[in-house]
Amino acid sequence: MSVTDFPITDENVRLHHSIEKEKTVRHIGDFCSSYSVKKIQVGICLLLVELCERFTFFEVVCNMIPFCTIKLGYHNCQAAILNLCFIGTSILTPVFVGWLTDVYLGRNKVVYICLFLHFLGTALLSVVAFPLEDFYLGTYHAVNNIPKTEQHRLFYVALLTICLGIGGVRAIVCPLGAFGLQEYGSQKTMSFFNWFYWLMNLNATIVFLGISYIQHSQAWALVLLIPFMSTLMALITLHMINYNLIYQSEKRCSLLTSAGVLVSAVKTCHLQYCPLGRDATSQLDHAKGKNGGCYSELHVEDTTFFLTLLPLFSFQLLYRMCIMQIPSGYYLQTMNSNLNLDGYLLPIAVMNAISILPLLILSPFLEYFSTCLFPSKRVGSFLSTCIIAGNLFAALSVMIAGFFEIQRKHFPPVEQPLSGKVLTVSSMPCFYLILQYVLLGVAETLVNPALSIISYRFVPSTVRGTSMNFLTLFNGFGCFTGALLVELVYLISEGNWFPNTLNKGNLESFFFFLASLTLLNVLGFWSVSQRYCNLNHFNAQNIRGSNLEETLLLHEKSLKFYGSIQEFSSSIDLWETAL
């Protein structure tokens, strides 16, 4: 080999490396391009599924009280309780279905079952409710001839199956999209939840406006549209399953694990009288294996952090009871007000859309204020202030509703058609009630993102899913607590504070009572709010070495779908994460 051959060999090596590098760059570019397309496809499918699911849910909620009181002959109290129980069950079923999926059944099987149940419920509801008002096919007058007893049974079965179907869709197909936030700080997390709730309420606004248009123009088509939207949702979901577009969350500390830690600690402490070791710091350490329990040290530590949020969740029950006045007391108040606007009968669903407008308008300003004007070290104090202010707005809204109820009864009565019947209502324009709806919307704008951020950031990532599930549980319990309060008030006041005929009772007394409870709730939360000011307190305790898994999870950046794993950049946009 001559000396002149060496430069040629070196050039060939460099050429080979450059070709390999070009192939690698091209491969990475193709991968990123395909992942971007898949991410956009996932976002579009999720928005469509969410839109269909929200449409069926809110369509039931908006028409529950008019249908129950006018068509089925329920009392106002019974209709309000049924509506609150339906909402509460719809909130709780995702937690139950998620647990059932992780423990007993596969995800795809549960999705198929829940889609069938959702369609079955919407179809039964259409059979029970059709026609919602007078409807003619040529000269034939369509009339529902189902006996009242069978109609009531089918109605309850339809509501139950819809709740179970909603649970599967929300738990598996449309879970909370906070899976990519482990590496972000408090302000980035705040931005995510602000825009997440903004997008959700934008979706709800579109749904309410659509329901309002159908209620005004062709109310008979409303009941036929429910199974159609359920079918469309099922087709989109099946497409997502077929192309592996459903996000697969990781199995970490669950609600049952946390409950098991508590039970194990109580058993070990009170039955075995096992003494604690020197390094034990709380009674939950009885549940650790080295102290006679049956759980790992990691599970016990996660449960300890999780229990610190119980006071925060407990004080949300009364707040939820105030918010749930929209589909109960406020709906009744709106039904008994003058909905006629220059010959145009205003649909009740419009008032729901009005209550969402403050969130759509104020969220961008709240985002700017929290990220640009407020110091990052004081984010916890800012969030606690938002929750307290939101509770005050909720109390003010219910109090104003009481004053308007007094004023409503002083207006002369008028006749008004609603759901095919003519009702005697107050001539007070329903626009007088806009203020109370808007104030509740402002309360939701302040409370929901702040509460979610504290629930998410105050605990390690291994227990964040459990924390969000427990927040969901308390939201559902708030609905059932509100239903229980309505029943107790009705029984104790003998129907006077939640009357069947609003002009013959004192609904304003119920509103004032609820406002007083909410103000006491504000004082209670203020007394414990200081313990939630430091959102990263677990870092100072665990990064020192006691929780290695938490440190590793903070650096994990993989987005998992069924049958595939996609890598994504740490600079993922928060809008894309929310989608």
XYZ file of C-alpha atoms in Angstrom:
579
model
C 0.000 0.000 0.000
C 1.439 3.398 -0.982
C 1.529 6.413 1.211
C -0.936 8.261 -1.012
C -3.619 5.691 -0.144
C -3.995 6.910 3.446
C -5.659 10.282 2.699
C -8.123 8.548 0.401
C -9.060 6.095 3.136
C -9.538 8.927 5.630
C -11.779 10.783 3.208
C -13.826 7.635 2.693
C -14.257 7.271 6.450
C -15.378 10.902 6.788
C -17.746 10.464 3.834
C -19.180 7.330 5.417
C -19.725 9.147 8.728
C -21.408 12.083 7.007
C -23.770 9.727 5.137
C -24.636 7.920 8.364
C -25.196 11.241 10.120
C -27.441 12.429 7.291
C -29.468 9.214 7.494
C -29.768 9.603 11.248
C -30.946 13.217 10.942
C -33.421 12.216 8.230
C -34.695 9.362 10.399
C -35.127 11.683 13.395
C -36.891 14.224 11.188
C -39.307 11.597 9.864
C -39.917 10.356 13.402
C -40.634 13.857 14.709
C -42.890 14.569 11.735
C -44.898 11.373 12.251
C -45.140 12.068 15.975
C -46.368 15.618 15.356
C -49.046 14.298 13.007
C -50.065 11.688 15.578
C -50.186 14.315 18.325
C -52.465 16.529 16.233
C -54.646 13.534 15.445
C -54.884 12.668 19.146
C -55.820 16.259 20.005
C -58.576 16.425 17.382
C -60.028 13.059 18.393
C -59.985 13.963 22.089
C -61.728 17.270 21.439
C -64.421 15.551 19.369
C -64.962 12.807 21.946
C -65.081 15.404 24.720
C -67.547 17.473 22.687
C -69.898 14.527 22.127
C -69.674 13.344 25.728
C -70.233 16.857 27.106
C -73.165 17.383 24.758
C -75.019 14.294 25.982
C -74.192 15.036 29.628
C -75.244 18.688 29.610
C -78.279 17.917 27.485
C -79.519 15.627 30.257
C -78.614 18.117 33.014
C -80.248 21.100 31.303
C -83.513 19.271 30.637
C -83.705 17.140 33.789
C -85.679 19.542 35.998
C -88.178 20.715 33.297
C -88.744 17.115 32.173
C -89.145 15.731 35.704
C -91.444 18.491 36.959
C -93.576 18.982 33.834
C -93.631 15.557 32.146
C -93.158 13.146 35.058
C -94.944 15.231 37.698
C -92.063 15.333 40.220
C -91.881 17.947 42.962
C -89.206 20.610 42.653
C -87.277 19.040 45.514
C -87.318 15.592 43.892
C -86.209 16.918 40.507
C -83.346 18.934 42.047
C -82.147 15.939 44.090
C -82.270 13.640 41.058
C -80.289 16.118 38.969
C -77.641 16.525 41.677
C -77.357 12.752 42.129
C -76.938 12.286 38.370
C -74.153 14.865 38.271
C -72.461 13.389 41.341
C -72.627 9.844 39.969
C -71.183 11.016 36.647
C -68.274 12.568 38.550
C -67.616 9.478 40.702
C -67.911 6.762 38.045
C -64.589 7.642 36.296
C -62.754 6.837 39.534
C -64.634 3.554 39.912
C -64.165 2.572 36.264
C -60.462 3.470 36.399
C -60.002 1.200 39.415
C -61.990 -1.581 37.732
C -59.822 -1.265 34.640
C -56.527 -1.432 36.508
C -57.490 -4.313 38.799
C -59.846 -6.643 36.936
C -60.493 -5.820 33.276
C -58.435 -4.627 30.334
C -58.781 -1.095 29.091
C -60.116 -1.942 25.647
C -62.741 -4.286 27.080
C -63.914 -1.615 29.523
C -64.082 0.973 26.737
C -66.268 -1.322 24.619
C -68.605 -2.020 27.548
C -68.881 1.654 28.513
C -69.553 2.757 24.926
C -72.367 0.212 24.700
C -73.819 1.316 28.049
C -73.644 4.974 27.012
C -75.496 4.297 23.766
C -78.048 2.098 25.562
C -78.717 4.842 28.110
C -79.153 7.562 25.481
C -81.447 5.308 23.426
C -83.606 4.499 26.472
C -83.727 8.183 27.363
C -84.975 8.992 23.879
C -87.686 6.320 24.197
C -88.809 7.744 27.543
C -88.688 11.438 26.627
C -89.886 11.461 22.988
C -91.683 13.621 22.100
C -90.499 16.385 24.407
C -93.331 18.621 23.179
C -96.192 18.437 20.662
C -94.912 16.784 17.503
C -96.757 15.967 14.296
C -95.815 13.652 11.417
C -98.158 15.024 8.786
C -101.568 14.724 10.404
C -100.419 12.161 12.977
C -99.911 13.519 16.488
C -96.957 11.727 18.113
C -97.739 10.854 21.731
C -95.712 8.862 24.266
C -97.967 5.982 25.346
C -95.566 4.321 27.808
C -97.234 3.844 31.235
C -95.955 6.161 33.948
C -94.534 3.370 36.084
C -92.552 1.867 33.196
C -91.524 5.345 32.109
C -90.027 6.059 35.527
C -88.148 2.742 35.594
C -86.723 3.192 32.122
C -85.742 6.731 33.033
C -83.719 5.588 36.051
C -82.064 2.772 34.081
C -81.171 5.222 31.312
C -79.579 7.662 33.752
C -77.573 4.895 35.444
C -76.238 3.439 32.199
C -75.325 6.907 30.924
C -73.368 7.536 34.135
C -71.454 4.263 33.730
C -70.721 5.041 30.092
C -69.511 8.525 30.981
C -67.217 6.985 33.601
C -65.419 4.859 31.020
C -65.023 7.688 28.542
C -63.702 10.176 31.097
C -61.410 7.714 32.877
C -59.813 6.009 29.877
C -60.375 8.020 26.709
C -60.278 11.569 28.121
C -58.224 11.521 31.346
C -56.619 14.629 32.783
C -53.735 15.500 30.428
C -51.200 16.485 33.085
C -48.917 13.555 32.300
C -46.130 15.697 30.865
C -45.753 18.171 33.722
C -43.342 16.330 36.030
C -40.402 18.484 35.044
C -42.210 21.808 35.256
C -42.381 24.190 38.179
C -45.391 25.732 39.857
C -45.906 28.537 37.337
C -45.824 26.207 34.325
C -48.252 23.892 36.076
C -50.492 26.885 36.770
C -50.408 27.797 33.088
C -51.387 24.266 32.121
C -54.393 24.115 34.440
C -55.531 27.629 33.495
C -55.613 26.743 29.794
C -56.924 23.240 30.482
C -60.015 24.604 32.235
C -60.300 27.352 29.616
C -60.482 24.769 26.821
C -62.933 22.629 28.777
C -65.263 25.573 29.336
C -64.927 26.741 25.746
C -66.125 23.277 24.800
C -68.981 23.553 27.320
C -69.973 26.972 25.936
C -70.268 25.546 22.428
C -72.371 22.701 23.820
C -74.718 25.006 25.748
C -75.208 27.286 22.763
C -76.006 24.274 20.588
C -78.483 22.942 23.158
C -80.053 26.406 23.430
C -80.563 26.610 19.681
C -82.173 23.165 19.546
C -84.363 23.914 22.585
C -85.648 27.047 20.856
C -86.087 25.807 17.287
C -86.844 22.060 17.374
C -87.159 20.779 20.915
C -88.555 17.436 19.702
C -85.230 16.745 17.947
C -83.338 17.180 21.201
C -84.101 13.666 22.441
C -83.235 12.146 19.051
C -79.891 13.902 18.939
C -78.632 12.255 22.162
C -78.154 8.719 20.737
C -76.687 10.214 17.570
C -73.982 12.028 19.552
C -73.338 8.827 21.525
C -72.880 6.883 18.280
C -70.507 9.506 16.907
C -68.482 9.408 20.129
C -68.276 5.608 19.917
C -67.023 5.695 16.312
C -64.283 8.196 17.154
C -63.260 6.184 20.210
C -63.056 2.966 18.191
C -60.836 4.793 15.703
C -58.555 5.852 18.560
C -58.354 2.267 19.853
C -57.607 0.898 16.391
C -54.724 3.331 15.805
C -53.336 3.283 19.388
C -54.233 6.917 20.089
C -55.448 6.527 23.677
C -53.040 7.661 26.369
C -52.012 4.950 28.812
C -51.394 6.310 32.287
C -48.915 4.663 34.608
C -50.050 2.565 37.557
C -48.791 4.178 40.717
C -50.120 4.638 44.225
C -53.914 4.178 44.101
C -56.779 5.131 46.387
C -57.054 1.518 47.534
C -53.343 1.449 48.363
C -53.674 4.616 50.443
C -56.735 3.200 52.206
C -54.856 -0.042 52.798
C -51.979 1.834 54.402
C -54.407 3.486 56.826
C -56.106 0.193 57.684
C -52.768 -1.569 58.128
C -51.483 1.193 60.409
C -54.610 1.027 62.583
C -54.479 -2.764 62.817
C -50.792 -2.858 63.683
C -51.098 -0.063 66.227
C -54.232 -1.145 68.074
C -54.260 -4.918 67.654
C -50.626 -5.942 67.723
C -49.321 -3.103 69.895
C -46.168 -3.083 67.809
C -43.668 -0.466 69.058
C -42.290 2.006 66.548
C -38.661 2.200 65.598
C -36.407 5.132 66.261
C -36.805 6.522 62.736
C -40.624 6.544 62.911
C -42.198 9.987 62.625
C -45.962 9.307 62.398
C -48.593 6.729 63.246
C -48.686 5.676 59.590
C -45.227 4.171 60.061
C -47.044 1.222 61.680
C -48.007 0.176 58.141
C -44.372 -0.231 57.050
C -43.101 -3.756 56.698
C -40.258 -3.233 59.134
C -42.759 -2.164 61.815
C -45.113 -5.101 61.366
C -47.205 -3.732 58.497
C -47.520 -5.020 54.949
C -46.674 -1.961 52.806
C -43.428 -0.583 51.456
C -41.817 2.542 52.808
C -42.529 4.384 49.556
C -46.287 3.696 49.739
C -46.442 4.864 53.355
C -44.565 8.092 52.587
C -46.816 8.794 49.597
C -49.911 8.259 51.743
C -48.506 10.624 54.375
C -48.222 13.404 51.792
C -51.651 12.537 50.452
C -53.316 12.871 53.868
C -52.074 16.445 54.201
C -54.566 17.394 51.482
C -57.624 16.043 53.314
C -58.464 19.368 55.055
C -58.207 21.146 51.702
C -60.615 18.698 50.078
C -62.991 18.706 53.046
C -63.546 22.458 52.832
C -64.574 22.090 49.181
C -67.807 20.263 50.009
C -69.768 23.408 50.902
C -68.263 25.256 47.951
C -69.450 22.460 45.640
C -72.902 22.744 47.188
C -72.989 26.417 46.149
C -71.823 25.694 42.614
C -74.401 22.923 42.271
C -77.159 25.497 42.755
C -76.984 26.193 39.010
C -78.531 22.827 38.017
C -80.918 22.864 40.991
C -82.119 26.057 42.700
C -81.048 28.454 39.954
C -82.760 26.362 37.258
C -86.012 26.398 39.228
C -85.709 30.141 39.719
C -85.080 30.660 35.993
C -87.998 28.398 34.981
C -90.329 30.503 37.139
C -89.129 33.815 35.674
C -90.146 35.469 32.433
C -88.115 33.874 29.623
C -89.891 35.865 26.916
C -87.612 38.371 25.208
C -89.568 40.336 22.580
C -91.375 37.201 21.454
C -88.275 35.006 21.699
C -88.518 32.326 24.400
C -85.045 32.208 25.915
C -83.783 28.628 26.497
C -82.606 27.825 30.018
C -79.267 26.531 28.689
C -78.334 30.117 27.729
C -77.937 30.945 31.409
C -75.357 28.173 31.708
C -73.427 29.660 28.812
C -73.533 33.056 30.546
C -72.051 31.528 33.709
C -69.077 30.240 31.692
C -68.265 33.591 30.050
C -66.328 34.935 33.092
C -63.964 31.975 32.913
C -63.336 32.452 29.197
C -62.675 36.164 29.712
C -60.770 36.159 33.014
C -58.526 33.096 32.556
C -56.045 34.820 30.177
C -55.750 37.762 32.571
C -55.327 35.426 35.517
C -52.628 33.596 33.569
C -50.758 36.845 32.892
C -51.085 37.995 36.478
C -49.888 34.716 37.983
C -46.929 34.150 35.649
C -45.687 37.682 34.985
C -46.594 39.820 37.976
C -46.498 37.432 40.907
C -43.223 36.133 42.405
C -42.748 32.407 41.879
C -41.882 31.853 45.544
C -45.305 33.121 46.627
C -47.422 31.079 44.227
C -48.869 29.017 47.092
C -50.146 32.127 48.870
C -51.618 33.386 45.620
C -53.479 30.102 45.052
C -54.888 30.086 48.589
C -56.062 33.663 48.065
C -57.781 32.616 44.821
C -59.648 29.806 46.603
C -60.788 32.119 49.409
C -61.882 34.796 46.922
C -63.738 32.189 44.859
C -65.636 30.971 47.907
C -66.580 34.571 48.737
C -67.889 35.094 45.197
C -69.923 31.877 45.506
C -71.427 33.057 48.806
C -72.209 36.456 47.266
C -73.869 34.767 44.284
C -76.189 32.678 46.476
C -76.983 35.722 48.624
C -77.908 37.788 45.559
C -80.048 34.885 44.349
C -81.978 35.159 47.625
C -82.587 38.886 47.144
C -83.745 38.379 43.554
C -86.071 35.591 44.700
C -87.754 38.082 47.052
C -88.051 40.589 44.218
C -89.316 37.941 41.765
C -92.378 37.229 43.896
C -93.401 40.896 43.828
C -93.827 40.887 40.026
C -97.306 40.049 38.653
C -97.790 36.517 37.260
C -97.875 35.754 33.526
C -98.447 32.611 31.475
C -95.481 31.084 29.684
C -95.187 27.957 27.476
C -92.470 25.480 28.478
C -91.973 21.889 27.249
C -95.373 21.802 25.607
C -97.299 23.129 28.638
C -98.390 26.578 29.756
C -97.054 27.552 33.197
C -97.885 30.501 35.454
C -94.615 32.285 36.264
C -93.406 35.642 37.523
C -93.163 38.473 35.015
C -89.681 39.391 36.292
C -87.286 39.124 33.302
C -84.802 36.298 33.643
C -82.002 38.766 32.830
C -82.226 39.943 36.411
C -80.652 36.600 37.357
C -77.584 37.038 35.167
C -75.524 38.536 38.000
C -75.784 35.453 40.207
C -74.768 33.179 37.304
C -71.807 35.426 36.476
C -70.594 35.480 40.083
C -70.626 31.682 40.223
C -68.646 31.678 36.988
C -66.060 33.991 38.559
C -65.885 31.657 41.560
C -65.160 28.685 39.294
C -62.493 30.711 37.473
C -60.639 31.320 40.720
C -61.141 28.030 42.550
C -60.840 25.198 40.023
C -57.340 25.876 38.608
C -55.928 26.854 42.012
C -57.305 23.753 43.713
C -56.017 21.484 40.947
C -52.542 23.032 41.110
C -52.288 22.553 44.871
C -53.564 18.978 44.576
C -51.021 18.283 41.834
C -47.925 20.112 43.061
C -48.233 19.616 46.815
C -47.505 15.881 46.618
C -44.822 13.760 44.905
C -45.497 12.579 41.359
C -46.057 9.004 42.556
C -49.221 10.062 44.377
C -50.449 12.851 42.081
C -52.878 10.577 40.299
C -54.337 9.557 43.648
C -54.550 13.193 44.699
C -56.480 14.176 41.577
C -58.769 11.144 41.980
C -59.475 12.112 45.568
C -60.276 15.660 44.440
C -62.731 14.134 41.966
C -64.270 12.061 44.758
C -64.870 15.134 46.894
C -66.403 16.976 43.931
C -68.824 14.087 43.545
C -69.479 13.939 47.289
C -70.245 17.667 47.140
C -73.105 16.938 44.734
C -74.534 14.232 46.997
C -74.083 16.485 50.038
C -76.013 19.186 48.207
C -78.799 16.696 47.450
C -78.856 15.643 51.098
C -79.044 19.279 52.200
C -81.990 19.920 49.852
C -83.798 16.894 51.283
C -83.125 17.914 54.895
C -84.194 21.512 54.286
C -87.365 20.300 52.580
C -88.244 17.969 55.442
C -87.340 20.298 58.324
C -89.076 23.342 56.800
C -91.995 21.170 55.635
C -91.472 22.306 52.059
C -91.326 26.018 52.874
C -87.618 26.586 52.087
C -87.666 24.478 48.909
C -91.294 24.786 47.828
C -93.093 22.943 45.063
C -94.637 26.282 44.039
C -92.039 29.022 44.422
C -94.564 31.815 44.945
C -96.025 29.940 47.942
C -92.738 29.311 49.728
C -89.483 30.944 50.762
C -86.705 29.666 48.509
C -84.728 32.774 49.457
C -84.350 31.405 53.002
C -82.547 28.369 51.591
C -80.228 30.626 49.595
C -79.418 32.783 52.637
C -78.781 29.660 54.738
C -76.407 28.288 52.110
C -74.580 31.641 51.895
C -74.066 31.603 55.672
C -72.608 28.086 55.523
C -70.258 29.153 52.726
C -68.957 32.109 54.741
C -68.224 29.753 57.645
C -66.479 27.495 55.153
C -64.259 30.430 54.098
C -63.200 30.995 57.691
C -62.402 27.314 58.104
C -60.284 27.162 54.960
C -58.467 30.378 55.872
C -57.415 28.780 59.171
C -55.630 25.914 57.363
C -54.526 27.686 54.168
C -51.019 28.470 55.410
C -49.986 24.822 55.265
C -50.467 24.834 51.463
C -48.285 27.831 50.667
C -45.107 25.867 49.832
C -45.975 23.760 46.787
C -42.534 22.154 46.562
C -42.078 21.220 50.197
C -41.710 17.539 49.359
C -38.585 18.289 47.288
C -36.777 19.611 50.337
C -37.608 16.418 52.216
C -37.276 13.748 49.568
C -34.480 14.902 47.277
C -32.059 14.403 50.146
C -32.232 10.686 49.459
C -35.324 9.149 51.001
C -37.299 8.939 47.752
C -35.100 8.017 44.826
C -38.053 7.074 42.644
C -39.440 10.625 42.831
C -36.147 12.021 41.524
C -36.064 9.545 38.650
C -39.676 10.237 37.699
C -38.960 13.947 37.445
C -36.630 13.175 34.537
C -38.899 10.711 32.751
C -40.104 12.179 29.448
C -42.006 9.494 27.593
C -45.567 9.703 26.321
C -47.142 6.235 26.294
C -49.963 5.065 24.090
C -51.421 1.605 23.692
C -48.840 -0.492 21.886
C -46.329 2.317 21.345
C -43.935 4.642 23.144
C -43.239 8.112 21.769
C -40.460 10.396 22.950
C -41.161 14.095 23.214
C -39.207 17.228 23.868
C -39.053 18.821 27.299
C -40.081 22.090 25.702
C -43.567 20.745 24.955
C -46.054 23.559 24.621
C -48.668 23.782 27.358
C -51.451 24.307 24.837
C -50.485 21.026 23.163
C -50.375 19.297 26.546
C -53.869 20.558 27.363
C -55.116 19.298 23.990
